[in-house]
Amino acid sequence: MKALLLLALALALTTGCARLETKVTRFHQLPNVSPGKTFTISGPKKRNHQLEYDKYASLIAARLSAHGWRYTHSAQADYNATFDCGILGTREGYDVVPVMGYTGGAVYQTGAVYNRHGKYRGSYTNVGYTMPVYGVVGSAATPVTVFDRFLTLTITDRRTGKTVFESRAVSSGESGEINEVLPAMIEALFTDFPGASGATRLYQTPL
């Protein structure tokens, strides 16, 4: 029972500081992000998930607004931002989990032989007990299903119709629920925004 409690605690601590690894690739023609620019935003139109995508749109709009752009519904906006997200596919993988066991304590035995002037006098044996100590004694690989997830963001100049920014963020993990990881993927996509054009960067963001 104590081993199970320690394992649960270890998992809780790991979850509490869990970070998502996201690979982000960007291409753009934005030498700088000029404050005051206005933008609209739209996502994939899926009838059964519209409220969900509206939430993601608000997260992206908040990040663009943090760079000085201003969200608007006006058709006269400077830029239009569009995004898409989902699961690219699944594959089989392995996860390494800790193996808990005894690392010390429990029953021990001591003994000695005593003599005097080289003559045998006797011996004794002592058996004792200390509380067992539990900990990680190894690791084991367990098969898991890995989900490859994606997020794309494209920004178009509404006056010219020209694409000025496009990006792709990809992450992999055991969760097939995109809503659990997308906020962290959005955080990664906007790290160093707009970033170096044509470069791919790996970011770790908290879940």
PDB file of C-alpha atoms in Angstrom:
ATOM      1  CA  MET A   1       0.000   0.000   0.000  1.00  0.00           C
ATOM      2  CA  LYS A   2       2.787   2.410   0.877  1.00  0.00           C
ATOM      3  CA  ALA A   3       4.457   1.727  -2.469  1.00  0.00           C
ATOM      4  CA  LEU A   4       1.237   2.607  -4.266  1.00  0.00           C
ATOM      5  CA  LEU A   5       0.945   5.847  -2.316  1.00  0.00           C
ATOM      6  CA  LEU A   6       4.511   6.815  -3.210  1.00  0.00           C
ATOM      7  CA  LEU A   7       3.886   6.018  -6.855  1.00  0.00           C
ATOM      8  CA  ALA A   8       0.712   8.123  -6.830  1.00  0.00           C
ATOM      9  CA  LEU A   9       2.655  10.999  -5.256  1.00  0.00           C
ATOM     10  CA  ALA A  10       5.377  10.725  -7.893  1.00  0.00           C
ATOM     11  CA  LEU A  11       2.803  10.792 -10.667  1.00  0.00           C
ATOM     12  CA  ALA A  12       1.051  13.769  -9.090  1.00  0.00           C
ATOM     13  CA  LEU A  13       4.306  15.706  -8.881  1.00  0.00           C
ATOM     14  CA  THR A  14       5.107  14.836 -12.476  1.00  0.00           C
ATOM     15  CA  THR A  15       1.678  15.962 -13.652  1.00  0.00           C
ATOM     16  CA  GLY A  16       1.951  19.172 -11.667  1.00  0.00           C
ATOM     17  CA  CYS A  17       5.041  20.274 -13.585  1.00  0.00           C
ATOM     18  CA  ALA A  18       4.185  18.626 -16.914  1.00  0.00           C
ATOM     19  CA  ARG A  19       5.418  20.449 -19.999  1.00  0.00           C
ATOM     20  CA  LEU A  20       4.445  20.011 -23.626  1.00  0.00           C
ATOM     21  CA  GLU A  21       7.105  19.816 -26.327  1.00  0.00           C
ATOM     22  CA  THR A  22       5.961  21.532 -29.522  1.00  0.00           C
ATOM     23  CA  LYS A  23       7.821  21.924 -32.817  1.00  0.00           C
ATOM     24  CA  VAL A  24       7.000  25.235 -34.522  1.00  0.00           C
ATOM     25  CA  THR A  25       7.828  26.210 -38.112  1.00  0.00           C
ATOM     26  CA  ARG A  26       7.177  29.741 -39.399  1.00  0.00           C
ATOM     27  CA  PHE A  27       7.369  31.566 -42.731  1.00  0.00           C
ATOM     28  CA  HIS A  28       6.539  35.249 -42.896  1.00  0.00           C
ATOM     29  CA  GLN A  29       7.138  38.657 -44.383  1.00  0.00           C
ATOM     30  CA  LEU A  30       6.695  40.582 -41.149  1.00  0.00           C
ATOM     31  CA  PRO A  31       9.999  42.272 -40.310  1.00  0.00           C
ATOM     32  CA  ASN A  32       8.288  43.644 -37.215  1.00  0.00           C
ATOM     33  CA  VAL A  33       4.857  43.543 -35.664  1.00  0.00           C
ATOM     34  CA  SER A  34       3.519  47.076 -36.013  1.00  0.00           C
ATOM     35  CA  PRO A  35       1.299  48.125 -33.079  1.00  0.00           C
ATOM     36  CA  GLY A  36      -2.154  49.375 -33.990  1.00  0.00           C
ATOM     37  CA  LYS A  37      -2.810  46.964 -36.841  1.00  0.00           C
ATOM     38  CA  THR A  38      -6.315  45.509 -36.860  1.00  0.00           C
ATOM     39  CA  PHE A  39      -7.245  41.907 -37.554  1.00  0.00           C
ATOM     40  CA  THR A  40     -10.135  39.497 -37.804  1.00  0.00           C
ATOM     41  CA  ILE A  41      -9.886  35.809 -36.992  1.00  0.00           C
ATOM     42  CA  SER A  42     -11.659  32.705 -38.219  1.00  0.00           C
ATOM     43  CA  GLY A  43     -11.293  28.987 -37.694  1.00  0.00           C
ATOM     44  CA  PRO A  44     -12.610  25.777 -39.247  1.00  0.00           C
ATOM     45  CA  LYS A  45     -16.374  25.673 -39.562  1.00  0.00           C
ATOM     46  CA  LYS A  46     -17.496  22.483 -37.881  1.00  0.00           C
ATOM     47  CA  ARG A  47     -21.076  22.494 -36.692  1.00  0.00           C
ATOM     48  CA  ASN A  48     -20.546  20.188 -33.703  1.00  0.00           C
ATOM     49  CA  HIS A  49     -17.450  21.981 -32.402  1.00  0.00           C
ATOM     50  CA  GLN A  50     -18.102  25.663 -33.044  1.00  0.00           C
ATOM     51  CA  LEU A  51     -18.018  26.702 -29.373  1.00  0.00           C
ATOM     52  CA  GLU A  52     -14.736  24.852 -28.955  1.00  0.00           C
ATOM     53  CA  TYR A  53     -13.151  26.609 -31.949  1.00  0.00           C
ATOM     54  CA  ASP A  54     -14.488  29.958 -30.766  1.00  0.00           C
ATOM     55  CA  LYS A  55     -12.506  29.411 -27.563  1.00  0.00           C
ATOM     56  CA  TYR A  56      -9.316  28.712 -29.515  1.00  0.00           C
ATOM     57  CA  ALA A  57      -9.955  31.806 -31.642  1.00  0.00           C
ATOM     58  CA  SER A  58     -10.165  33.924 -28.496  1.00  0.00           C
ATOM     59  CA  LEU A  59      -6.842  32.522 -27.242  1.00  0.00           C
ATOM     60  CA  ILE A  60      -5.127  33.351 -30.537  1.00  0.00           C
ATOM     61  CA  ALA A  61      -6.733  36.798 -30.634  1.00  0.00           C
ATOM     62  CA  ALA A  62      -5.439  37.468 -27.117  1.00  0.00           C
ATOM     63  CA  ARG A  63      -1.877  36.621 -28.165  1.00  0.00           C
ATOM     64  CA  LEU A  64      -2.041  38.877 -31.242  1.00  0.00           C
ATOM     65  CA  SER A  65      -3.502  41.644 -29.075  1.00  0.00           C
ATOM     66  CA  ALA A  66      -0.571  41.242 -26.671  1.00  0.00           C
ATOM     67  CA  HIS A  67       1.682  42.291 -29.564  1.00  0.00           C
ATOM     68  CA  GLY A  68      -0.251  45.515 -30.067  1.00  0.00           C
ATOM     69  CA  TRP A  69      -2.695  44.400 -32.738  1.00  0.00           C
ATOM     70  CA  ARG A  70      -6.398  45.155 -32.271  1.00  0.00           C
ATOM     71  CA  TYR A  71      -9.166  42.625 -32.811  1.00  0.00           C
ATOM     72  CA  THR A  72     -12.163  43.778 -34.825  1.00  0.00           C
ATOM     73  CA  HIS A  73     -15.147  42.399 -36.750  1.00  0.00           C
ATOM     74  CA  SER A  74     -14.773  45.073 -39.419  1.00  0.00           C
ATOM     75  CA  ALA A  75     -14.300  44.090 -43.050  1.00  0.00           C
ATOM     76  CA  GLN A  76     -11.790  46.946 -43.201  1.00  0.00           C
ATOM     77  CA  ALA A  77      -9.314  45.179 -40.898  1.00  0.00           C
ATOM     78  CA  ASP A  78      -5.672  45.156 -41.979  1.00  0.00           C
ATOM     79  CA  TYR A  79      -5.243  41.398 -41.605  1.00  0.00           C
ATOM     80  CA  ASN A  80      -7.286  38.240 -41.465  1.00  0.00           C
ATOM     81  CA  ALA A  81      -5.983  35.373 -39.314  1.00  0.00           C
ATOM     82  CA  THR A  82      -7.222  31.840 -39.965  1.00  0.00           C
ATOM     83  CA  PHE A  83      -6.360  28.694 -38.036  1.00  0.00           C
ATOM     84  CA  ASP A  84      -6.974  24.983 -38.048  1.00  0.00           C
ATOM     85  CA  CYS A  85      -6.149  22.217 -35.568  1.00  0.00           C
ATOM     86  CA  GLY A  86      -6.713  18.540 -34.974  1.00  0.00           C
ATOM     87  CA  ILE A  87      -5.168  15.077 -34.918  1.00  0.00           C
ATOM     88  CA  LEU A  88      -2.820  14.193 -37.772  1.00  0.00           C
ATOM     89  CA  GLY A  89      -2.881  10.486 -36.932  1.00  0.00           C
ATOM     90  CA  THR A  90      -1.889   7.844 -34.413  1.00  0.00           C
ATOM     91  CA  ARG A  91       1.024   5.437 -34.069  1.00  0.00           C
ATOM     92  CA  GLU A  92       2.260   2.858 -31.616  1.00  0.00           C
ATOM     93  CA  GLY A  93       4.922   3.892 -29.144  1.00  0.00           C
ATOM     94  CA  TYR A  94       6.333   3.091 -25.727  1.00  0.00           C
ATOM     95  CA  ASP A  95       6.307   4.916 -22.437  1.00  0.00           C
ATOM     96  CA  VAL A  96       8.791   4.324 -19.619  1.00  0.00           C
ATOM     97  CA  VAL A  97       7.228   3.962 -16.181  1.00  0.00           C
ATOM     98  CA  PRO A  98       8.995   3.605 -12.816  1.00  0.00           C
ATOM     99  CA  VAL A  99       9.043   0.264 -10.985  1.00  0.00           C
ATOM    100  CA  MET A 100       8.608   0.602  -7.223  1.00  0.00           C
ATOM    101  CA  GLY A 101      10.060  -1.790  -4.666  1.00  0.00           C
ATOM    102  CA  TYR A 102      12.090  -2.241  -1.466  1.00  0.00           C
ATOM    103  CA  THR A 103      15.238  -0.165  -1.308  1.00  0.00           C
ATOM    104  CA  GLY A 104      16.114  -0.937   2.309  1.00  0.00           C
ATOM    105  CA  GLY A 105      14.913  -2.033   5.732  1.00  0.00           C
ATOM    106  CA  ALA A 106      12.875  -5.104   6.648  1.00  0.00           C
ATOM    107  CA  VAL A 107      14.476  -8.148   8.405  1.00  0.00           C
ATOM    108  CA  TYR A 108      18.186  -8.210   9.102  1.00  0.00           C
ATOM    109  CA  GLN A 109      20.481 -10.678  10.942  1.00  0.00           C
ATOM    110  CA  THR A 110      23.775 -10.137  12.710  1.00  0.00           C
ATOM    111  CA  GLY A 111      26.083 -12.548  14.518  1.00  0.00           C
ATOM    112  CA  ALA A 112      29.524 -12.952  15.978  1.00  0.00           C
ATOM    113  CA  VAL A 113      31.912 -15.558  17.364  1.00  0.00           C
ATOM    114  CA  TYR A 114      33.835 -14.650  20.496  1.00  0.00           C
ATOM    115  CA  ASN A 115      36.827 -16.303  22.069  1.00  0.00           C
ATOM    116  CA  ARG A 116      39.466 -15.655  24.649  1.00  0.00           C
ATOM    117  CA  HIS A 117      43.147 -16.438  24.291  1.00  0.00           C
ATOM    118  CA  GLY A 118      42.406 -18.333  21.077  1.00  0.00           C
ATOM    119  CA  LYS A 119      39.925 -20.659  22.746  1.00  0.00           C
ATOM    120  CA  TYR A 120      36.374 -20.890  21.468  1.00  0.00           C
ATOM    121  CA  ARG A 121      33.919 -19.475  23.962  1.00  0.00           C
ATOM    122  CA  GLY A 122      30.672 -19.265  21.976  1.00  0.00           C
ATOM    123  CA  SER A 123      28.714 -17.291  19.458  1.00  0.00           C
ATOM    124  CA  TYR A 124      25.482 -15.389  19.154  1.00  0.00           C
ATOM    125  CA  THR A 125      23.003 -14.444  16.436  1.00  0.00           C
ATOM    126  CA  ASN A 126      20.725 -11.432  16.558  1.00  0.00           C
ATOM    127  CA  VAL A 127      17.669 -10.980  14.320  1.00  0.00           C
ATOM    128  CA  GLY A 128      16.167  -7.524  14.026  1.00  0.00           C
ATOM    129  CA  TYR A 129      13.590  -5.623  11.998  1.00  0.00           C
ATOM    130  CA  THR A 130      13.432  -2.095  10.650  1.00  0.00           C
ATOM    131  CA  MET A 131      10.636  -0.423   8.715  1.00  0.00           C
ATOM    132  CA  PRO A 132      10.956  -1.152   4.990  1.00  0.00           C
ATOM    133  CA  VAL A 133      11.960   1.683   2.684  1.00  0.00           C
ATOM    134  CA  TYR A 134      10.285   2.004  -0.710  1.00  0.00           C
ATOM    135  CA  GLY A 135      11.538   3.709  -3.820  1.00  0.00           C
ATOM    136  CA  VAL A 136      12.188   3.383  -7.518  1.00  0.00           C
ATOM    137  CA  VAL A 137      14.173   0.219  -8.226  1.00  0.00           C
ATOM    138  CA  GLY A 138      13.998   0.258 -12.014  1.00  0.00           C
ATOM    139  CA  SER A 139      11.870   1.075 -15.031  1.00  0.00           C
ATOM    140  CA  ALA A 140       9.688  -0.756 -17.518  1.00  0.00           C
ATOM    141  CA  ALA A 141       8.467   0.008 -21.034  1.00  0.00           C
ATOM    142  CA  THR A 142       4.738  -0.126 -21.632  1.00  0.00           C
ATOM    143  CA  PRO A 143       3.059   0.141 -25.068  1.00  0.00           C
ATOM    144  CA  VAL A 144       0.953   3.260 -25.677  1.00  0.00           C
ATOM    145  CA  THR A 145      -0.904   4.929 -28.526  1.00  0.00           C
ATOM    146  CA  VAL A 146       0.767   8.191 -29.567  1.00  0.00           C
ATOM    147  CA  PHE A 147      -1.340  10.983 -31.056  1.00  0.00           C
ATOM    148  CA  ASP A 148       0.271  13.469 -33.456  1.00  0.00           C
ATOM    149  CA  ARG A 149      -1.494  16.843 -33.100  1.00  0.00           C
ATOM    150  CA  PHE A 150      -1.275  19.970 -35.247  1.00  0.00           C
ATOM    151  CA  LEU A 151      -2.111  23.669 -35.201  1.00  0.00           C
ATOM    152  CA  THR A 152      -1.771  25.980 -38.219  1.00  0.00           C
ATOM    153  CA  LEU A 153      -2.090  29.759 -38.343  1.00  0.00           C
ATOM    154  CA  THR A 154      -2.135  31.882 -41.494  1.00  0.00           C
ATOM    155  CA  ILE A 155      -2.312  35.684 -41.630  1.00  0.00           C
ATOM    156  CA  THR A 156      -3.364  37.414 -44.848  1.00  0.00           C
ATOM    157  CA  ASP A 157      -3.136  41.088 -45.799  1.00  0.00           C
ATOM    158  CA  ARG A 158      -6.758  41.923 -46.601  1.00  0.00           C
ATOM    159  CA  ARG A 159      -5.846  44.819 -48.897  1.00  0.00           C
ATOM    160  CA  THR A 160      -3.615  42.761 -51.196  1.00  0.00           C
ATOM    161  CA  GLY A 161      -4.811  39.210 -50.502  1.00  0.00           C
ATOM    162  CA  LYS A 162      -1.193  38.225 -49.914  1.00  0.00           C
ATOM    163  CA  THR A 163      -0.195  35.788 -47.195  1.00  0.00           C
ATOM    164  CA  VAL A 164       2.238  37.510 -44.834  1.00  0.00           C
ATOM    165  CA  PHE A 165       2.533  34.859 -42.126  1.00  0.00           C
ATOM    166  CA  GLU A 166       2.056  31.104 -42.016  1.00  0.00           C
ATOM    167  CA  SER A 167       3.035  28.683 -39.311  1.00  0.00           C
ATOM    168  CA  ARG A 168       2.645  25.083 -38.212  1.00  0.00           C
ATOM    169  CA  ALA A 169       2.917  23.679 -34.694  1.00  0.00           C
ATOM    170  CA  VAL A 170       3.102  19.916 -34.060  1.00  0.00           C
ATOM    171  CA  SER A 171       3.134  17.960 -30.796  1.00  0.00           C
ATOM    172  CA  SER A 172       2.901  14.278 -29.897  1.00  0.00           C
ATOM    173  CA  GLY A 173       1.586  12.547 -26.806  1.00  0.00           C
ATOM    174  CA  GLU A 174      -0.828  10.065 -25.292  1.00  0.00           C
ATOM    175  CA  SER A 175      -3.775  12.480 -25.211  1.00  0.00           C
ATOM    176  CA  GLY A 176      -6.089  12.441 -28.198  1.00  0.00           C
ATOM    177  CA  GLU A 177      -8.115  15.328 -26.771  1.00  0.00           C
ATOM    178  CA  ILE A 178      -6.887  18.389 -28.660  1.00  0.00           C
ATOM    179  CA  ASN A 179      -8.493  20.748 -26.115  1.00  0.00           C
ATOM    180  CA  GLU A 180      -6.114  19.460 -23.425  1.00  0.00           C
ATOM    181  CA  VAL A 181      -2.989  20.544 -25.275  1.00  0.00           C
ATOM    182  CA  LEU A 182      -3.989  23.315 -27.670  1.00  0.00           C
ATOM    183  CA  PRO A 183      -3.524  26.220 -25.198  1.00  0.00           C
ATOM    184  CA  ALA A 184       0.094  25.103 -24.690  1.00  0.00           C
ATOM    185  CA  MET A 185       0.576  24.732 -28.457  1.00  0.00           C
ATOM    186  CA  ILE A 186      -0.752  28.264 -29.010  1.00  0.00           C
ATOM    187  CA  GLU A 187       1.667  29.491 -26.350  1.00  0.00           C
ATOM    188  CA  ALA A 188       4.536  27.812 -28.205  1.00  0.00           C
ATOM    189  CA  LEU A 189       3.446  29.163 -31.589  1.00  0.00           C
ATOM    190  CA  PHE A 190       3.510  32.744 -30.296  1.00  0.00           C
ATOM    191  CA  THR A 191       6.791  32.425 -28.422  1.00  0.00           C
ATOM    192  CA  ASP A 192       9.269  34.796 -30.138  1.00  0.00           C
ATOM    193  CA  PHE A 193       6.487  35.876 -32.526  1.00  0.00           C
ATOM    194  CA  PRO A 194       6.846  36.410 -35.433  1.00  0.00           C
ATOM    195  CA  GLY A 195      10.184  34.568 -35.196  1.00  0.00           C
ATOM    196  CA  ALA A 196      12.803  33.844 -37.826  1.00  0.00           C
ATOM    197  CA  SER A 197      11.230  33.086 -41.200  1.00  0.00           C
ATOM    198  CA  GLY A 198      11.936  29.576 -42.476  1.00  0.00           C
ATOM    199  CA  ALA A 199      13.154  28.331 -39.100  1.00  0.00           C
ATOM    200  CA  THR A 200      11.876  25.444 -37.000  1.00  0.00           C
ATOM    201  CA  ARG A 201      12.099  25.746 -33.238  1.00  0.00           C
ATOM    202  CA  LEU A 202      11.327  23.368 -30.382  1.00  0.00           C
ATOM    203  CA  TYR A 203       9.511  24.860 -27.392  1.00  0.00           C
ATOM    204  CA  GLN A 204       8.509  23.446 -24.033  1.00  0.00           C
ATOM    205  CA  THR A 205       5.448  25.077 -22.500  1.00  0.00           C
ATOM    206  CA  PRO A 206       3.570  24.176 -19.296  1.00  0.00           C
ATOM    207  CA  LEU A 207       0.333  22.243 -19.544  1.00  0.00           C
TER     208      LEU A 207
END
